[in-house]
Structures are given as C-alpha cells and as structure tokens.
Amino acid sequence: MRYADAVAGIPWETIEAVRRRLQEKPALHFIKGEFLPSESGETFPSLDPASNEVLGHAARGGEREVDRAARAAHEAFATWSRTKAKERKRYLLKVAELIEKHADELAVMECLDAGQVLRIVRAQVARAAENFAFYAEYAEHAMEDRTYPVDRDWLYYALRVPVGPVGIITPWNAPLMLSTWRIAPALAFGDTVVLKPAEWSPFTASKLAEIFQEADLPPGVFNLVQGFGEEAGAALVAHPLVPLITLTGETETGKVVMQNAARHLKRLSLELGGKSPALVFADADLERALDAVVFQIYSFNGERCTASSRLLVEEGIFEEFVAKVAERARAIRVGHPLDPETEVGPLIHPEHLERVLGYVRVGLEEGARLLVGGRRATRSFRGEDLSQGNYLEPTLFVGENHMRIAQEEIFGPVLLAIPFKDKEDALRKANDTKYGLAAYVFTKDLERAHRLALELEAGMVYLNSHNVRHLPTPFGGVKASGDRREGGFYALEFYTDLKSVALPLRPPHIPRFGK
Ligand code: NAD
C-alpha cells in the first residue's frame, strides 16, 4: 500500500527500509553490550497485524539468556550504582536525544509491529524521549531525603540507595513508551536493567538497545532478553540476582508473577488491567464529553489500559448522548495504521481479535443491545481491502453493569453504555468492578466532581478531560489494576531502598551488660 510519497512527513524510503530490516535481521538479545542470538538458535515470528504476514523474527530466550543478562546486570550494578549522578544524567540525556534522532524509524517499526496508528505512535516516541529527559533531571537530586534532629543529642537521617538489577516486563500495546517509562527511572536512580518485552511486538526493544549502544552506555547496564512470558519472563521473575520486578500486563499475569516473585521475596510493581468508567452528567459540556469518551475508547485501537470502556450516562440525556456516540463510532476511520488519516487500526493478533469478537458474542447472549459495529472491518475508509488484517469495526453496546462485557477487560474498541439515575447510582455502578485503574467524570458541578474524585475507587481520576499524562504525578491503579505508583518521585520508592542512619551528637548512655 502506498498512501502518499511521505506518510505524515516520514519518507516512504524509511518505511521500506524498516520493513526490509525487520525481514532481514532478527531482533536479538542484548547482553553485556552485545547483540546475541539464543544459545539454541531458536527464533519466533512476529506478525504484521495489518496483513498477518510475518514481519520478522525475534530470538527466543529462556533461562540461559536470562541468566547471562542477570549476571551482566549484577556485575554492571557495582559500577553504575557508584557512577556520579551527573554522569548518569549525561547518558540519559544522550539516550533522549538519540530517540529523537531515530524517531521516524522507531515510529514506523512500532506502527508496523503493534498495529498502532502512526499519529498515536509518533506521540509515543516523543514521550519515550521525554521519559529519559525527565528522569535525567531527577538523577542529580532524587537521593535527597529527610533529616530528623532529636533535641541537640541525635541526628538521624534517611538515605536513598539503588537496589540492583530491575526486571522490566512489558505488554504489547505500547512497548516503547511503557518500557522507557521504567528503564529511565531505574537507570537514573542507579539500578541496572533486564528488559523482557512482549512476544507480540518485540522489535522496538531491539532498536532501543541499539540506541543504548550508540549512547555508549557501559555494557551490562541495560540488557534485553526477547522471548515468551512463560519462558523468558518466568525465568526473570525467578532469577535470584534480580531483586525488583516491574510488570505491566493482564491482571491474571500479575497474579502468577506475584506468586512466583513471592518465593524469592522480590519487590514488585504491578500495572495491570482496567475497566474504567466515564461518568457523564446532564449538566456537562456534552460536546467535550463526547469528544473525550469517543477518543478514550476508540483511540489506540481500544488497546489502552486506561480506556474508558464503561460509559455511564445520566438517564435524562442517555438516549440522546448515546445516539451521538453511535454516530461518531460509525464515522471513525478504520484503516492501515501507516495511513495518516486512519483513526483505528488492526488489533495486535488474530488470537486477540478472536477474543474480542468472543466478547461481542457474549454481549449479544447477555441481552446487550448492539448499536454499532461488532464485526470484522473488511474495507478501510478509503475502500481498500482489510480482510487479511485483524480489523474490528468500532463497537457500541447498551447494557447493564452486571454483564460480563461490563465486568471483564476486553482491550479492544468495544464500548458499553449504561444509564444511571443520580450521583449515588453512578458511583455505585462505577465502583462495582474488580478493577480500579482510572475514572473520568464530566459535570460542571465542581462540588460533585471533587466529591466523586474522592469516592471513586480508581488510582487516577480525570475531571472533564480525557487521560492526559503529566510525568511527575503518580500513575497506577487500585484493586485488581495494580498496587504501586510510578511516575515522578513515586518511582523512587520502587527503584531505591530507604536507609535510616543514626548519629549521636553526644555519647548516648549505653547499658553495660556483663560488667
Ligand atoms: P500479558 O499479561 O499477556 O503480558 C504482559 C507481559 O508479561 C508480556 O511480556 C508477557 O510475555 C509477560 N508474561 C506473561 N506470563 C508471564 C509469566 N508467567 N511470568 C513472567 N512474565 C510473563 O499482557 P498483554 O496481553 O501483553 O497486555 C495487555 C494487558 O496489559 C491488558 O490487561 C492491559 O490493561 C495491561 N496494561 C496495563 C497498563 C497499566 O499501566 N496498568 C498499561 C498497558 C497495558
């Protein structure tokens, strides 16, 4: 397919070059500064979600590769954790600069591999660079903590120290943004890294490793092991030289990882699934609420952890508002992710498409009213054939909160609209879920907005807005959506140990035993 000579400013030659590179060069592990195949020589294919043809291959890592990477990270930790903060900052800023330099290649690669539309992916690549630039600043100041003078007799102080190698396990929906968001604070605070990206979108992680190499990061500070969750991921969670594990993924994976990590008493950060509600009250600016709720579920192909997949609307405006959502959903441009006009691209994998279609069937069986979509999309908005890819029509149901399609994370462009009577009813329905990642409230009544922000069981609440991430603020969920907060200084709590030091300013009385 050729949409234009330059796709959103990216020359066609770059796109062809990325395709060729993926075909010709498998994505390897990166251990102690070297790109390596698996000892077994085994690789696995990654599919182009737009065609389901093989895009390229990645090395299939397991216990051996994880062991080598963990040892390399452990060894490098001895030096990196003592490297001056100013110097770590310099490396991080260099990486940020190099991500910007390679932005087009990274964006095209992520777009082809994850099926995310180019306009979204470009913003994510910029965010990946920002993650490094942001934490570069922290590198110099983050280790400051409190002092506790006690009268004139004692001085206690608290110190932050790096912990060791961090195992970073990431999902397939936004590989580059989600991995850099963890790698950057880990490196800034003096830890070293072993990254295990998701098997359905492995490629940008290997490109990122090239960037670390170009930045001359000392060998072993950043390591990458490609492979499957049950093999490379599980080996990383079990490795005794990796004391910290951060996992972004499904809630069920979180449970398995928590059990496995418990055997080694590891510190865990879990960023898991969501079923976030958007509450729309009759007094809201309905045009803006419409923009936000449509964007929050259908952008990112619906594969967004903070998607507002439950739309709770006040009864008086329910039919009218939902009719407008339906009109928008029908008009969304489904197409190839490289097409600059595309709004929704293909789902990551045929298995995932089947899973999402399975939920459409469940919704119909449960008696939900299907207003829009629910089928594979076979023609793009330009009329091209999409039948070989994992495309789904943006889908809208009307139903009730007890239904499975309201309670389970679908992770696709499927929205369920549910009416509510008043604030209490809205709150009850919003909180009636095992998840608690984000919540969105649309109302002009500020008292109600703030009261709801307090009462909603969610790690993040957005008032009259879609999800706009501000890096210093805490990110994370409650209930089955996770247990930690990352972002800004909150990341410090995860990536460092807090140590208390006591110094008497005059000799304290010491009881004399055995005298
Ligand atoms: P997943 O849980 O299937 O996989 C996530 C990662 O875990 C992958 O790298 C996988 O290989 C690995 N893994 C699987 N089993 C493992 C095991 N036993 N031990 C160690 N690692 C293992 O998730 P996914 O399908 O890749 O991603 C979608 C999910 O991620 C959704 O539930 C979504 O909500 C969630 N997500 C959450 C956030 C957040 O910040 N809360 C952000 C993005 C995505």
Coordinates of C-alpha atoms and ligand atoms in Angstrom, one line a residue:
M1 CA 0.0 0.0 0.0
R2 CA 1.3 3.5 -0.8
Y3 CA -0.7 6.3 0.8
A4 CA 1.5 9.2 -0.2
D5 CA 5.1 9.9 -1.1
A6 CA 5.7 10.9 2.5
V7 CA 3.5 9.4 5.3
A8 CA 2.8 12.2 7.8
G9 CA 6.3 13.6 7.0
I10 CA 8.1 10.2 7.0
P11 CA 9.7 9.5 3.7
W12 CA 8.5 6.3 2.0
E13 CA 12.1 5.1 1.8
T14 CA 12.2 5.0 5.6
I15 CA 9.2 2.7 5.7
E16 CA 10.6 0.4 3.1
A17 CA 13.9 0.4 4.9
V18 CA 12.3 -0.6 8.2
R19 CA 10.3 -3.4 6.5
R20 CA 13.5 -4.7 4.9
R21 CA 15.4 -4.5 8.1
L22 CA 12.7 -6.5 10.0
Q23 CA 12.7 -9.1 7.3
E24 CA 16.4 -9.5 7.1
K25 CA 17.6 -9.0 10.7
P26 CA 16.1 -10.9 13.6
A27 CA 15.6 -9.0 16.8
L28 CA 18.3 -10.3 19.1
H29 CA 19.0 -10.3 22.8
F30 CA 21.3 -7.5 24.0
I31 CA 23.5 -8.7 26.8
K32 CA 26.6 -7.0 28.3
G33 CA 26.7 -4.7 25.3
E34 CA 26.5 -7.4 22.6
F35 CA 23.7 -8.5 20.3
L36 CA 23.3 -12.3 20.6
P37 CA 21.1 -15.0 19.3
S38 CA 19.7 -17.6 21.6
E39 CA 22.0 -20.4 22.6
S40 CA 19.5 -22.8 20.9
G41 CA 19.4 -20.7 17.8
E42 CA 15.6 -20.6 18.1
T43 CA 13.6 -17.7 17.0
F44 CA 9.8 -16.9 16.8
P45 CA 7.9 -14.9 14.2
S46 CA 6.1 -11.6 14.8
L47 CA 3.1 -10.9 12.6
D48 CA 2.1 -7.7 10.8
P49 CA -1.4 -7.1 12.4
A50 CA -2.5 -5.4 9.2
S51 CA -1.9 -8.5 7.0
N52 CA -0.9 -11.3 9.3
E53 CA 2.1 -11.9 7.2
V54 CA 5.4 -12.5 9.1
L55 CA 7.0 -9.1 9.7
G56 CA 10.2 -10.5 11.1
H57 CA 11.7 -12.8 13.7
A58 CA 13.0 -12.4 17.3
A59 CA 15.3 -14.6 19.3
R60 CA 13.5 -17.0 21.7
G61 CA 15.2 -16.5 25.0
G62 CA 14.9 -18.7 28.1
E63 CA 16.6 -19.5 31.3
R64 CA 20.1 -19.4 29.9
E65 CA 19.8 -16.0 28.2
V66 CA 18.1 -14.5 31.3
D67 CA 20.9 -15.9 33.5
R68 CA 23.5 -14.3 31.3
A69 CA 21.6 -11.0 31.3
A70 CA 21.0 -11.0 35.0
R71 CA 24.7 -11.7 35.7
A72 CA 25.7 -8.9 33.4
A73 CA 23.3 -6.5 35.1
H74 CA 24.5 -7.6 38.5
E75 CA 28.1 -7.1 37.6
A76 CA 27.4 -3.7 36.0
F77 CA 25.5 -2.6 39.1
A78 CA 28.6 -2.4 41.1
T79 CA 29.9 0.4 38.9
W80 CA 26.7 2.0 37.7
S81 CA 25.3 2.5 41.2
R82 CA 28.5 4.4 42.1
T83 CA 28.7 6.4 38.9
K84 CA 28.2 10.1 39.6
A85 CA 24.7 11.3 39.2
K86 CA 25.8 14.0 36.8
E87 CA 27.3 11.3 34.6
R88 CA 24.2 9.2 34.7
K89 CA 22.2 12.3 33.7
R90 CA 24.5 12.8 30.8
Y91 CA 23.8 9.3 29.5
L92 CA 20.1 9.7 29.9
L93 CA 20.0 13.0 28.0
K94 CA 22.1 11.3 25.2
V95 CA 19.5 8.5 25.0
A96 CA 16.7 11.0 24.8
E97 CA 18.5 12.8 22.0
L98 CA 19.1 9.6 20.1
I99 CA 15.4 8.5 20.4
E100 CA 14.6 11.8 18.8
K101 CA 17.2 11.2 16.1
H102 CA 15.7 7.8 15.3
A103 CA 12.1 8.9 15.9
D104 CA 10.9 8.1 12.4
E105 CA 12.4 4.6 12.3
L106 CA 11.0 3.8 15.8
A107 CA 7.6 5.1 15.0
V108 CA 7.3 3.1 11.8
M109 CA 8.6 0.0 13.5
E110 CA 6.1 0.3 16.3
C111 CA 3.3 1.1 13.9
L112 CA 4.0 -2.0 11.8
D113 CA 4.6 -4.3 14.7
A114 CA 1.9 -3.3 17.2
G115 CA -0.7 -2.0 14.6
Q116 CA -1.0 1.3 16.4
V117 CA -1.8 4.2 14.1
L118 CA 1.1 6.4 13.1
R119 CA -0.3 9.6 14.6
I120 CA -0.5 8.0 18.0
V121 CA 2.8 6.2 17.8
R122 CA 4.7 9.4 16.9
A123 CA 3.4 11.0 20.1
Q124 CA 4.5 7.9 22.0
V125 CA 8.1 8.0 20.6
A126 CA 8.3 11.7 21.7
R127 CA 7.1 10.5 25.1
A128 CA 9.8 7.8 25.2
A129 CA 12.4 10.5 24.7
E130 CA 10.7 12.7 27.3
N131 CA 10.8 9.8 29.8
F132 CA 14.6 9.9 29.6
A133 CA 14.9 13.7 29.7
F134 CA 12.5 13.9 32.6
Y135 CA 14.4 11.3 34.8
A136 CA 17.7 12.7 33.8
E137 CA 16.9 15.7 35.9
Y138 CA 16.0 13.5 38.8
A139 CA 19.3 11.7 38.7
E140 CA 21.0 14.5 40.5
H141 CA 18.5 15.3 43.2
A142 CA 16.5 12.1 43.8
M143 CA 18.7 10.7 46.6
E144 CA 17.9 13.6 48.9
D145 CA 15.7 12.6 51.8
R146 CA 14.8 13.9 55.3
T147 CA 16.9 14.5 58.4
Y148 CA 15.5 14.0 61.9
P149 CA 17.3 16.0 64.5
V150 CA 16.4 14.9 68.1
D151 CA 16.9 17.8 70.5
R152 CA 20.7 18.5 70.4
D153 CA 21.5 14.9 71.1
W154 CA 21.0 13.0 67.9
L155 CA 20.9 13.4 64.2
Y156 CA 19.1 10.8 62.3
Y157 CA 18.9 10.9 58.5
A158 CA 17.4 8.9 55.7
L159 CA 19.3 7.9 52.6
R160 CA 18.1 6.5 49.3
V161 CA 20.3 3.9 47.7
P162 CA 20.0 1.9 44.4
V163 CA 18.8 -1.6 44.8
G164 CA 20.2 -3.7 42.0
P165 CA 19.1 -5.1 38.6
V166 CA 15.4 -4.5 37.8
G167 CA 13.5 -7.0 35.7
I168 CA 11.1 -5.0 33.4
I169 CA 8.3 -7.0 31.8
T170 CA 6.1 -5.1 29.3
P171 CA 2.9 -5.7 27.3
W172 CA 2.4 -5.4 23.5
N173 CA 0.2 -2.4 23.3
A174 CA 2.7 0.5 23.7
P175 CA 6.1 -1.3 24.0
L176 CA 8.4 1.7 23.6
M177 CA 6.6 4.1 25.8
L178 CA 5.8 1.6 28.6
S179 CA 9.4 0.2 28.7
T180 CA 11.1 3.6 28.7
W181 CA 8.9 4.8 31.5
R182 CA 10.5 2.1 33.7
I183 CA 14.0 2.0 32.2
A184 CA 14.6 5.7 32.6
P185 CA 13.9 6.0 36.4
A186 CA 15.8 2.7 37.0
L187 CA 18.9 4.0 35.3
A188 CA 18.5 7.5 36.7
F189 CA 18.5 6.2 40.3
G190 CA 21.5 3.9 39.8
D191 CA 19.8 0.5 39.1
T192 CA 20.6 -1.7 36.1
V193 CA 18.0 -3.3 33.8
V194 CA 17.0 -6.5 32.2
L195 CA 14.0 -5.9 29.8
K196 CA 11.7 -8.6 28.6
P197 CA 9.3 -7.2 26.0
A198 CA 6.0 -8.8 24.9
E199 CA 6.3 -11.5 22.3
W200 CA 3.7 -10.0 20.0
S201 CA 5.6 -6.7 19.5
P202 CA 9.3 -7.3 20.1
F203 CA 11.0 -5.0 17.6
T204 CA 11.4 -1.5 19.0
A205 CA 13.1 -3.0 22.1
S206 CA 16.0 -4.2 20.0
K207 CA 16.2 -0.8 18.3
L208 CA 16.2 0.8 21.7
A209 CA 19.2 -1.5 22.6
E210 CA 21.0 -0.1 19.5
I211 CA 20.3 3.4 20.9
F212 CA 21.9 2.4 24.2
Q213 CA 24.9 1.1 22.3
E214 CA 25.1 4.3 20.3
A215 CA 25.0 6.3 23.5
D216 CA 28.0 4.3 24.8
L217 CA 26.1 3.2 27.9
P218 CA 28.5 0.9 29.8
P219 CA 28.0 -2.8 28.9
G220 CA 25.6 -4.6 31.2
V221 CA 23.7 -1.5 32.4
F222 CA 20.9 -2.2 30.0
N223 CA 20.2 -5.8 28.9
L224 CA 17.4 -7.2 26.8
V225 CA 16.1 -10.7 26.6
Q226 CA 13.5 -11.4 23.9
G227 CA 11.0 -14.3 24.4
F228 CA 7.8 -15.7 25.7
G229 CA 6.3 -14.8 29.1
E230 CA 6.2 -18.4 30.4
E231 CA 9.9 -18.9 29.4
A232 CA 12.0 -15.7 29.5
G233 CA 9.5 -13.8 31.7
A234 CA 9.2 -16.5 34.3
A235 CA 13.0 -17.0 34.3
L236 CA 13.5 -13.3 35.0
V237 CA 10.9 -13.4 37.9
A238 CA 12.7 -16.4 39.4
H239 CA 16.3 -15.1 39.0
P240 CA 18.0 -14.6 42.3
L241 CA 20.2 -11.7 41.1
V242 CA 17.2 -9.6 40.1
P243 CA 15.6 -8.2 43.3
L244 CA 13.0 -5.9 41.6
I245 CA 10.3 -6.8 39.1
T246 CA 8.0 -4.4 37.3
L247 CA 5.3 -6.0 35.3
T248 CA 2.8 -4.2 33.1
G249 CA 0.2 -6.7 31.8
E250 CA -3.0 -8.5 32.5
T251 CA -4.4 -9.0 35.9
E252 CA -4.1 -12.8 35.6
T253 CA -0.4 -12.5 34.7
G254 CA 0.0 -10.2 37.7
K255 CA -1.3 -13.0 39.9
V256 CA 1.1 -15.6 38.5
V257 CA 4.0 -13.2 38.7
M258 CA 3.1 -12.2 42.3
Q259 CA 3.1 -15.9 43.3
N260 CA 6.4 -16.6 41.6
A261 CA 8.1 -13.5 43.0
A262 CA 6.9 -14.3 46.5
R263 CA 9.1 -17.4 46.6
H264 CA 12.1 -15.0 46.3
L265 CA 10.6 -12.2 48.4
K266 CA 11.0 -9.7 45.5
R267 CA 9.7 -6.2 45.4
L268 CA 7.0 -5.9 42.8
S269 CA 5.4 -3.1 40.8
L270 CA 2.2 -4.3 39.1
E271 CA 0.4 -2.2 36.5
L272 CA -2.5 -4.3 35.4
G273 CA -5.8 -4.3 33.6
G274 CA -8.7 -1.9 33.8
K275 CA -12.4 -1.4 33.1
S276 CA -12.5 2.3 33.7
P277 CA -15.8 4.2 33.8
A278 CA -16.6 7.6 32.3
L279 CA -19.5 9.3 34.2
V280 CA -21.4 11.8 32.1
F281 CA -23.9 14.1 33.9
A282 CA -26.6 16.1 32.2
D283 CA -25.0 19.4 33.2
A284 CA -21.7 18.6 31.5
D285 CA -20.3 20.3 28.4
L286 CA -21.7 17.4 26.3
E287 CA -19.8 18.2 23.2
R288 CA -16.4 18.0 25.0
A289 CA -17.6 14.9 26.9
L290 CA -18.5 13.3 23.6
D291 CA -15.0 14.0 22.2
A292 CA -13.3 12.6 25.3
V293 CA -15.3 9.4 25.7
V294 CA -15.1 8.6 22.0
F295 CA -11.3 9.2 22.0
Q296 CA -10.7 7.4 25.2
I297 CA -12.2 4.1 24.0
Y298 CA -11.6 4.0 20.3
S299 CA -8.1 5.6 20.0
F300 CA -5.2 3.2 20.4
N301 CA -7.5 0.6 18.8
G302 CA -9.1 0.3 22.2
E303 CA -6.0 -1.5 23.4
R304 CA -5.4 1.0 26.2
C305 CA -5.2 0.2 29.9
T306 CA -6.9 3.4 30.9
A307 CA -9.6 3.2 28.2
S308 CA -13.0 4.3 29.4
S309 CA -14.7 1.1 28.4
R310 CA -17.8 1.7 30.5
L311 CA -19.8 4.8 29.6
L312 CA -22.2 5.7 32.4
V313 CA -24.7 8.4 31.3
E314 CA -27.4 10.2 33.3
E315 CA -30.9 8.9 32.4
G316 CA -32.3 12.2 31.2
I317 CA -29.7 12.5 28.4
F318 CA -28.9 8.8 27.9
E319 CA -30.6 8.2 24.5
E320 CA -29.6 11.5 23.0
F321 CA -25.9 11.2 24.2
V322 CA -25.5 7.6 23.2
A323 CA -27.0 8.3 19.8
K324 CA -24.3 10.9 19.3
V325 CA -21.6 8.4 20.4
A326 CA -23.0 5.9 17.9
E327 CA -22.9 8.5 15.1
R328 CA -19.2 9.2 15.8
A329 CA -18.4 5.5 16.2
R330 CA -19.9 4.8 12.8
A331 CA -17.8 7.5 11.2
I332 CA -14.5 6.5 12.7
R333 CA -11.9 5.9 10.0
V334 CA -10.7 2.3 10.2
G335 CA -7.6 1.7 8.0
H336 CA -4.0 0.8 7.7
P337 CA -2.0 2.1 10.7
L338 CA 0.5 3.9 8.4
D339 CA -2.2 5.9 6.7
P340 CA -2.0 9.3 8.3
E341 CA -5.8 9.7 8.2
T342 CA -6.5 6.4 10.0
E343 CA -8.1 6.6 13.4
V344 CA -8.4 2.9 14.3
G345 CA -6.0 0.3 13.1
P346 CA -5.9 -3.5 13.4
L347 CA -5.8 -5.4 16.7
I348 CA -2.5 -6.9 17.6
H349 CA -3.0 -10.6 16.7
P350 CA -5.6 -12.9 15.2
E351 CA -6.0 -14.6 18.7
H352 CA -6.7 -11.2 20.3
L353 CA -9.2 -10.4 17.5
E354 CA -11.0 -13.7 18.2
R355 CA -11.0 -12.9 21.9
V356 CA -12.6 -9.5 21.4
L357 CA -15.1 -11.0 18.9
G358 CA -15.9 -13.6 21.6
Y359 CA -16.9 -10.7 23.9
V360 CA -19.2 -9.3 21.2
R361 CA -21.0 -12.7 21.1
V362 CA -21.1 -12.8 25.0
G363 CA -22.7 -9.3 24.9
L364 CA -25.4 -10.4 22.5
E365 CA -26.0 -13.6 24.5
E366 CA -26.4 -11.5 27.7
G367 CA -29.0 -9.4 26.0
A368 CA -26.9 -6.2 25.5
R369 CA -28.2 -4.0 22.6
L370 CA -25.6 -3.8 19.8
L371 CA -25.9 -0.2 18.3
V372 CA -22.7 -0.1 16.2
G373 CA -20.1 -2.5 14.8
G374 CA -19.5 -5.9 16.3
R375 CA -18.0 -7.3 13.1
R376 CA -14.6 -7.5 11.5
A377 CA -13.9 -4.5 9.3
T378 CA -13.2 -5.6 5.8
R379 CA -12.9 -2.3 4.0
S380 CA -10.9 0.8 5.0
F381 CA -12.4 4.2 4.9
R382 CA -10.7 4.6 1.6
G383 CA -12.3 1.4 0.3
E384 CA -9.1 -0.8 0.5
D385 CA -9.5 -4.5 1.3
L386 CA -8.7 -5.1 5.0
S387 CA -9.9 -8.7 5.2
Q388 CA -6.4 -10.1 5.8
G389 CA -5.8 -8.0 8.9
N390 CA -7.2 -8.1 12.5
Y391 CA -9.6 -5.1 12.0
L392 CA -12.7 -4.7 14.0
E393 CA -15.5 -2.1 13.5
P394 CA -15.6 0.3 16.4
T395 CA -18.4 -1.3 18.5
L396 CA -21.0 0.2 20.8
F397 CA -23.4 -1.7 23.1
V398 CA -26.1 -0.6 25.5
G399 CA -26.4 -2.8 28.6
E400 CA -26.1 -3.1 32.3
N401 CA -23.2 -3.1 34.7
H402 CA -23.6 -6.7 35.9
M403 CA -23.0 -8.1 32.4
R404 CA -19.7 -9.8 31.6
I405 CA -18.9 -7.2 28.9
A406 CA -19.1 -4.6 31.7
Q407 CA -17.1 -6.5 34.2
E408 CA -14.2 -8.0 32.1
E409 CA -11.5 -6.2 30.3
I410 CA -12.0 -6.6 26.6
F411 CA -9.0 -4.5 25.4
G412 CA -10.5 -3.6 22.1
P413 CA -12.6 -0.9 20.5
V414 CA -15.8 -2.0 22.3
L415 CA -17.8 0.4 24.5
L416 CA -20.7 -0.4 26.7
A417 CA -23.1 2.4 27.6
I418 CA -25.1 2.1 30.8
P419 CA -27.7 4.6 32.2
F420 CA -27.6 5.9 35.8
K421 CA -30.3 7.7 37.9
D422 CA -28.3 10.1 40.1
K423 CA -24.9 10.6 41.6
E424 CA -25.2 7.7 44.1
D425 CA -26.3 5.3 41.4
A426 CA -23.4 6.5 39.2
L427 CA -20.9 6.0 42.0
R428 CA -22.3 2.5 42.9
K429 CA -22.1 1.3 39.3
A430 CA -18.7 2.9 38.7
N431 CA -17.2 1.2 41.7
D432 CA -18.9 -2.1 41.0
T433 CA -15.9 -3.7 39.3
K434 CA -12.9 -5.6 40.4
Y435 CA -10.7 -3.1 38.6
G436 CA -9.6 0.4 39.7
L437 CA -7.2 2.0 37.2
A438 CA -8.8 5.3 36.0
A439 CA -12.1 7.1 36.1
Y440 CA -13.5 10.0 34.2
V441 CA -16.2 12.5 35.4
F442 CA -18.0 15.0 33.2
T443 CA -20.0 17.7 35.0
K444 CA -20.0 21.4 35.6
D445 CA -20.8 21.0 39.2
L446 CA -17.4 21.3 40.9
E447 CA -18.6 20.1 44.3
R448 CA -19.9 16.9 42.7
A449 CA -16.8 16.5 40.6
H450 CA -14.5 16.7 43.6
R451 CA -16.7 14.5 45.8
L452 CA -16.7 11.9 43.1
A453 CA -13.0 12.1 42.7
L454 CA -12.7 11.3 46.4
E455 CA -15.2 8.4 46.3
L456 CA -14.3 6.7 43.0
E457 CA -12.3 3.6 43.5
A458 CA -9.5 4.4 41.0
G459 CA -5.9 5.2 41.1
M460 CA -6.4 8.2 38.7
V461 CA -9.4 10.4 38.2
Y462 CA -9.8 12.9 35.3
L463 CA -12.3 15.7 35.7
N464 CA -13.8 17.0 32.4
S465 CA -10.9 15.6 30.5
H466 CA -9.5 12.6 28.7
N467 CA -6.3 10.9 30.1
V468 CA -3.5 13.4 29.8
R469 CA -0.4 12.2 31.5
H470 CA 1.8 14.5 33.5
L471 CA 5.0 12.7 34.3
P472 CA 5.5 14.0 37.9
T473 CA 2.1 12.7 39.0
P474 CA 1.6 9.2 40.4
F475 CA 0.4 6.6 37.9
G476 CA -1.1 3.3 38.9
G477 CA -4.3 1.6 40.0
V478 CA -6.1 0.1 42.9
K479 CA -7.9 -3.2 43.4
A480 CA -7.1 -5.7 40.6
S481 CA -5.5 -2.9 38.5
G482 CA -2.3 -2.9 40.5
D483 CA -0.6 -2.0 43.7
R484 CA 2.2 0.6 43.2
R485 CA 2.6 4.1 41.9
E486 CA 5.2 5.0 39.3
G487 CA 6.0 8.5 37.9
G488 CA 7.9 11.4 39.3
F489 CA 9.2 10.9 42.8
Y490 CA 6.8 7.9 43.3
A491 CA 9.1 5.8 41.1
L492 CA 11.9 6.5 43.7
E493 CA 10.1 4.4 46.2
F494 CA 10.2 1.4 44.0
Y495 CA 13.6 1.8 42.5
T496 CA 15.6 2.6 45.6
D497 CA 15.9 1.4 49.2
L498 CA 15.4 3.8 52.0
K499 CA 18.0 3.5 54.8
S500 CA 18.0 5.2 58.2
V501 CA 21.3 6.4 59.6
A502 CA 21.7 7.4 63.3
L503 CA 24.5 9.6 64.7
P504 CA 24.6 10.6 68.4
L505 CA 25.9 14.2 68.8
R506 CA 27.0 13.4 72.4
P507 CA 27.8 10.0 73.7
P508 CA 24.5 8.3 74.5
H509 CA 24.0 6.1 77.6
I510 CA 24.7 2.5 76.6
P511 CA 23.5 -0.1 79.1
R512 CA 26.6 -2.1 80.2
F513 CA 25.7 -5.8 80.2
G514 CA 28.1 -8.4 81.7
K515 CA 30.1 -5.9 83.7
Ligands
NAD1 P1 0.2 -10.1 29.3 O1 -0.1 -10.1 30.8 O2 -0.3 -11.2 28.5 O3 1.7 -9.9 29.1 C1 2.5 -8.9 29.7 C2 3.9 -9.3 29.7 O4 4.1 -10.4 30.7 C3 4.5 -9.9 28.4 O5 5.8 -9.5 28.2 C4 4.4 -11.4 28.7 O6 5.4 -12.1 27.9 C5 4.8 -11.5 30.2 N1 4.4 -12.7 30.9 C6 3.3 -13.5 30.6 N2 3.3 -14.5 31.5 C7 4.4 -14.4 32.3 C8 4.9 -15.1 33.4 N3 4.3 -16.2 33.9 N4 6.0 -14.6 34.0 C9 6.6 -13.5 33.6 N5 6.1 -12.8 32.6 C10 5.0 -13.2 31.9 O7 -0.4 -8.7 28.8 P2 -0.6 -8.2 27.4 O8 -1.7 -9.0 26.7 O9 0.8 -8.2 26.7 O10 -1.0 -6.7 27.5 C11 -2.4 -6.3 27.8 C12 -2.6 -6.1 29.2 O11 -1.7 -5.1 29.8 C13 -4.0 -5.5 29.5 O12 -4.6 -6.2 30.6 C14 -3.8 -4.1 29.8 O13 -4.8 -3.4 30.6 C15 -2.5 -4.2 30.6 N6 -1.8 -2.9 30.6 C16 -1.7 -2.2 31.8 C17 -1.1 -0.9 31.8 C18 -1.1 -0.2 33.1 O14 -0.3 0.7 33.2 N7 -1.9 -0.5 34.1 C19 -0.6 -0.4 30.7 C20 -0.7 -1.1 29.5 C21 -1.3 -2.3 29.4

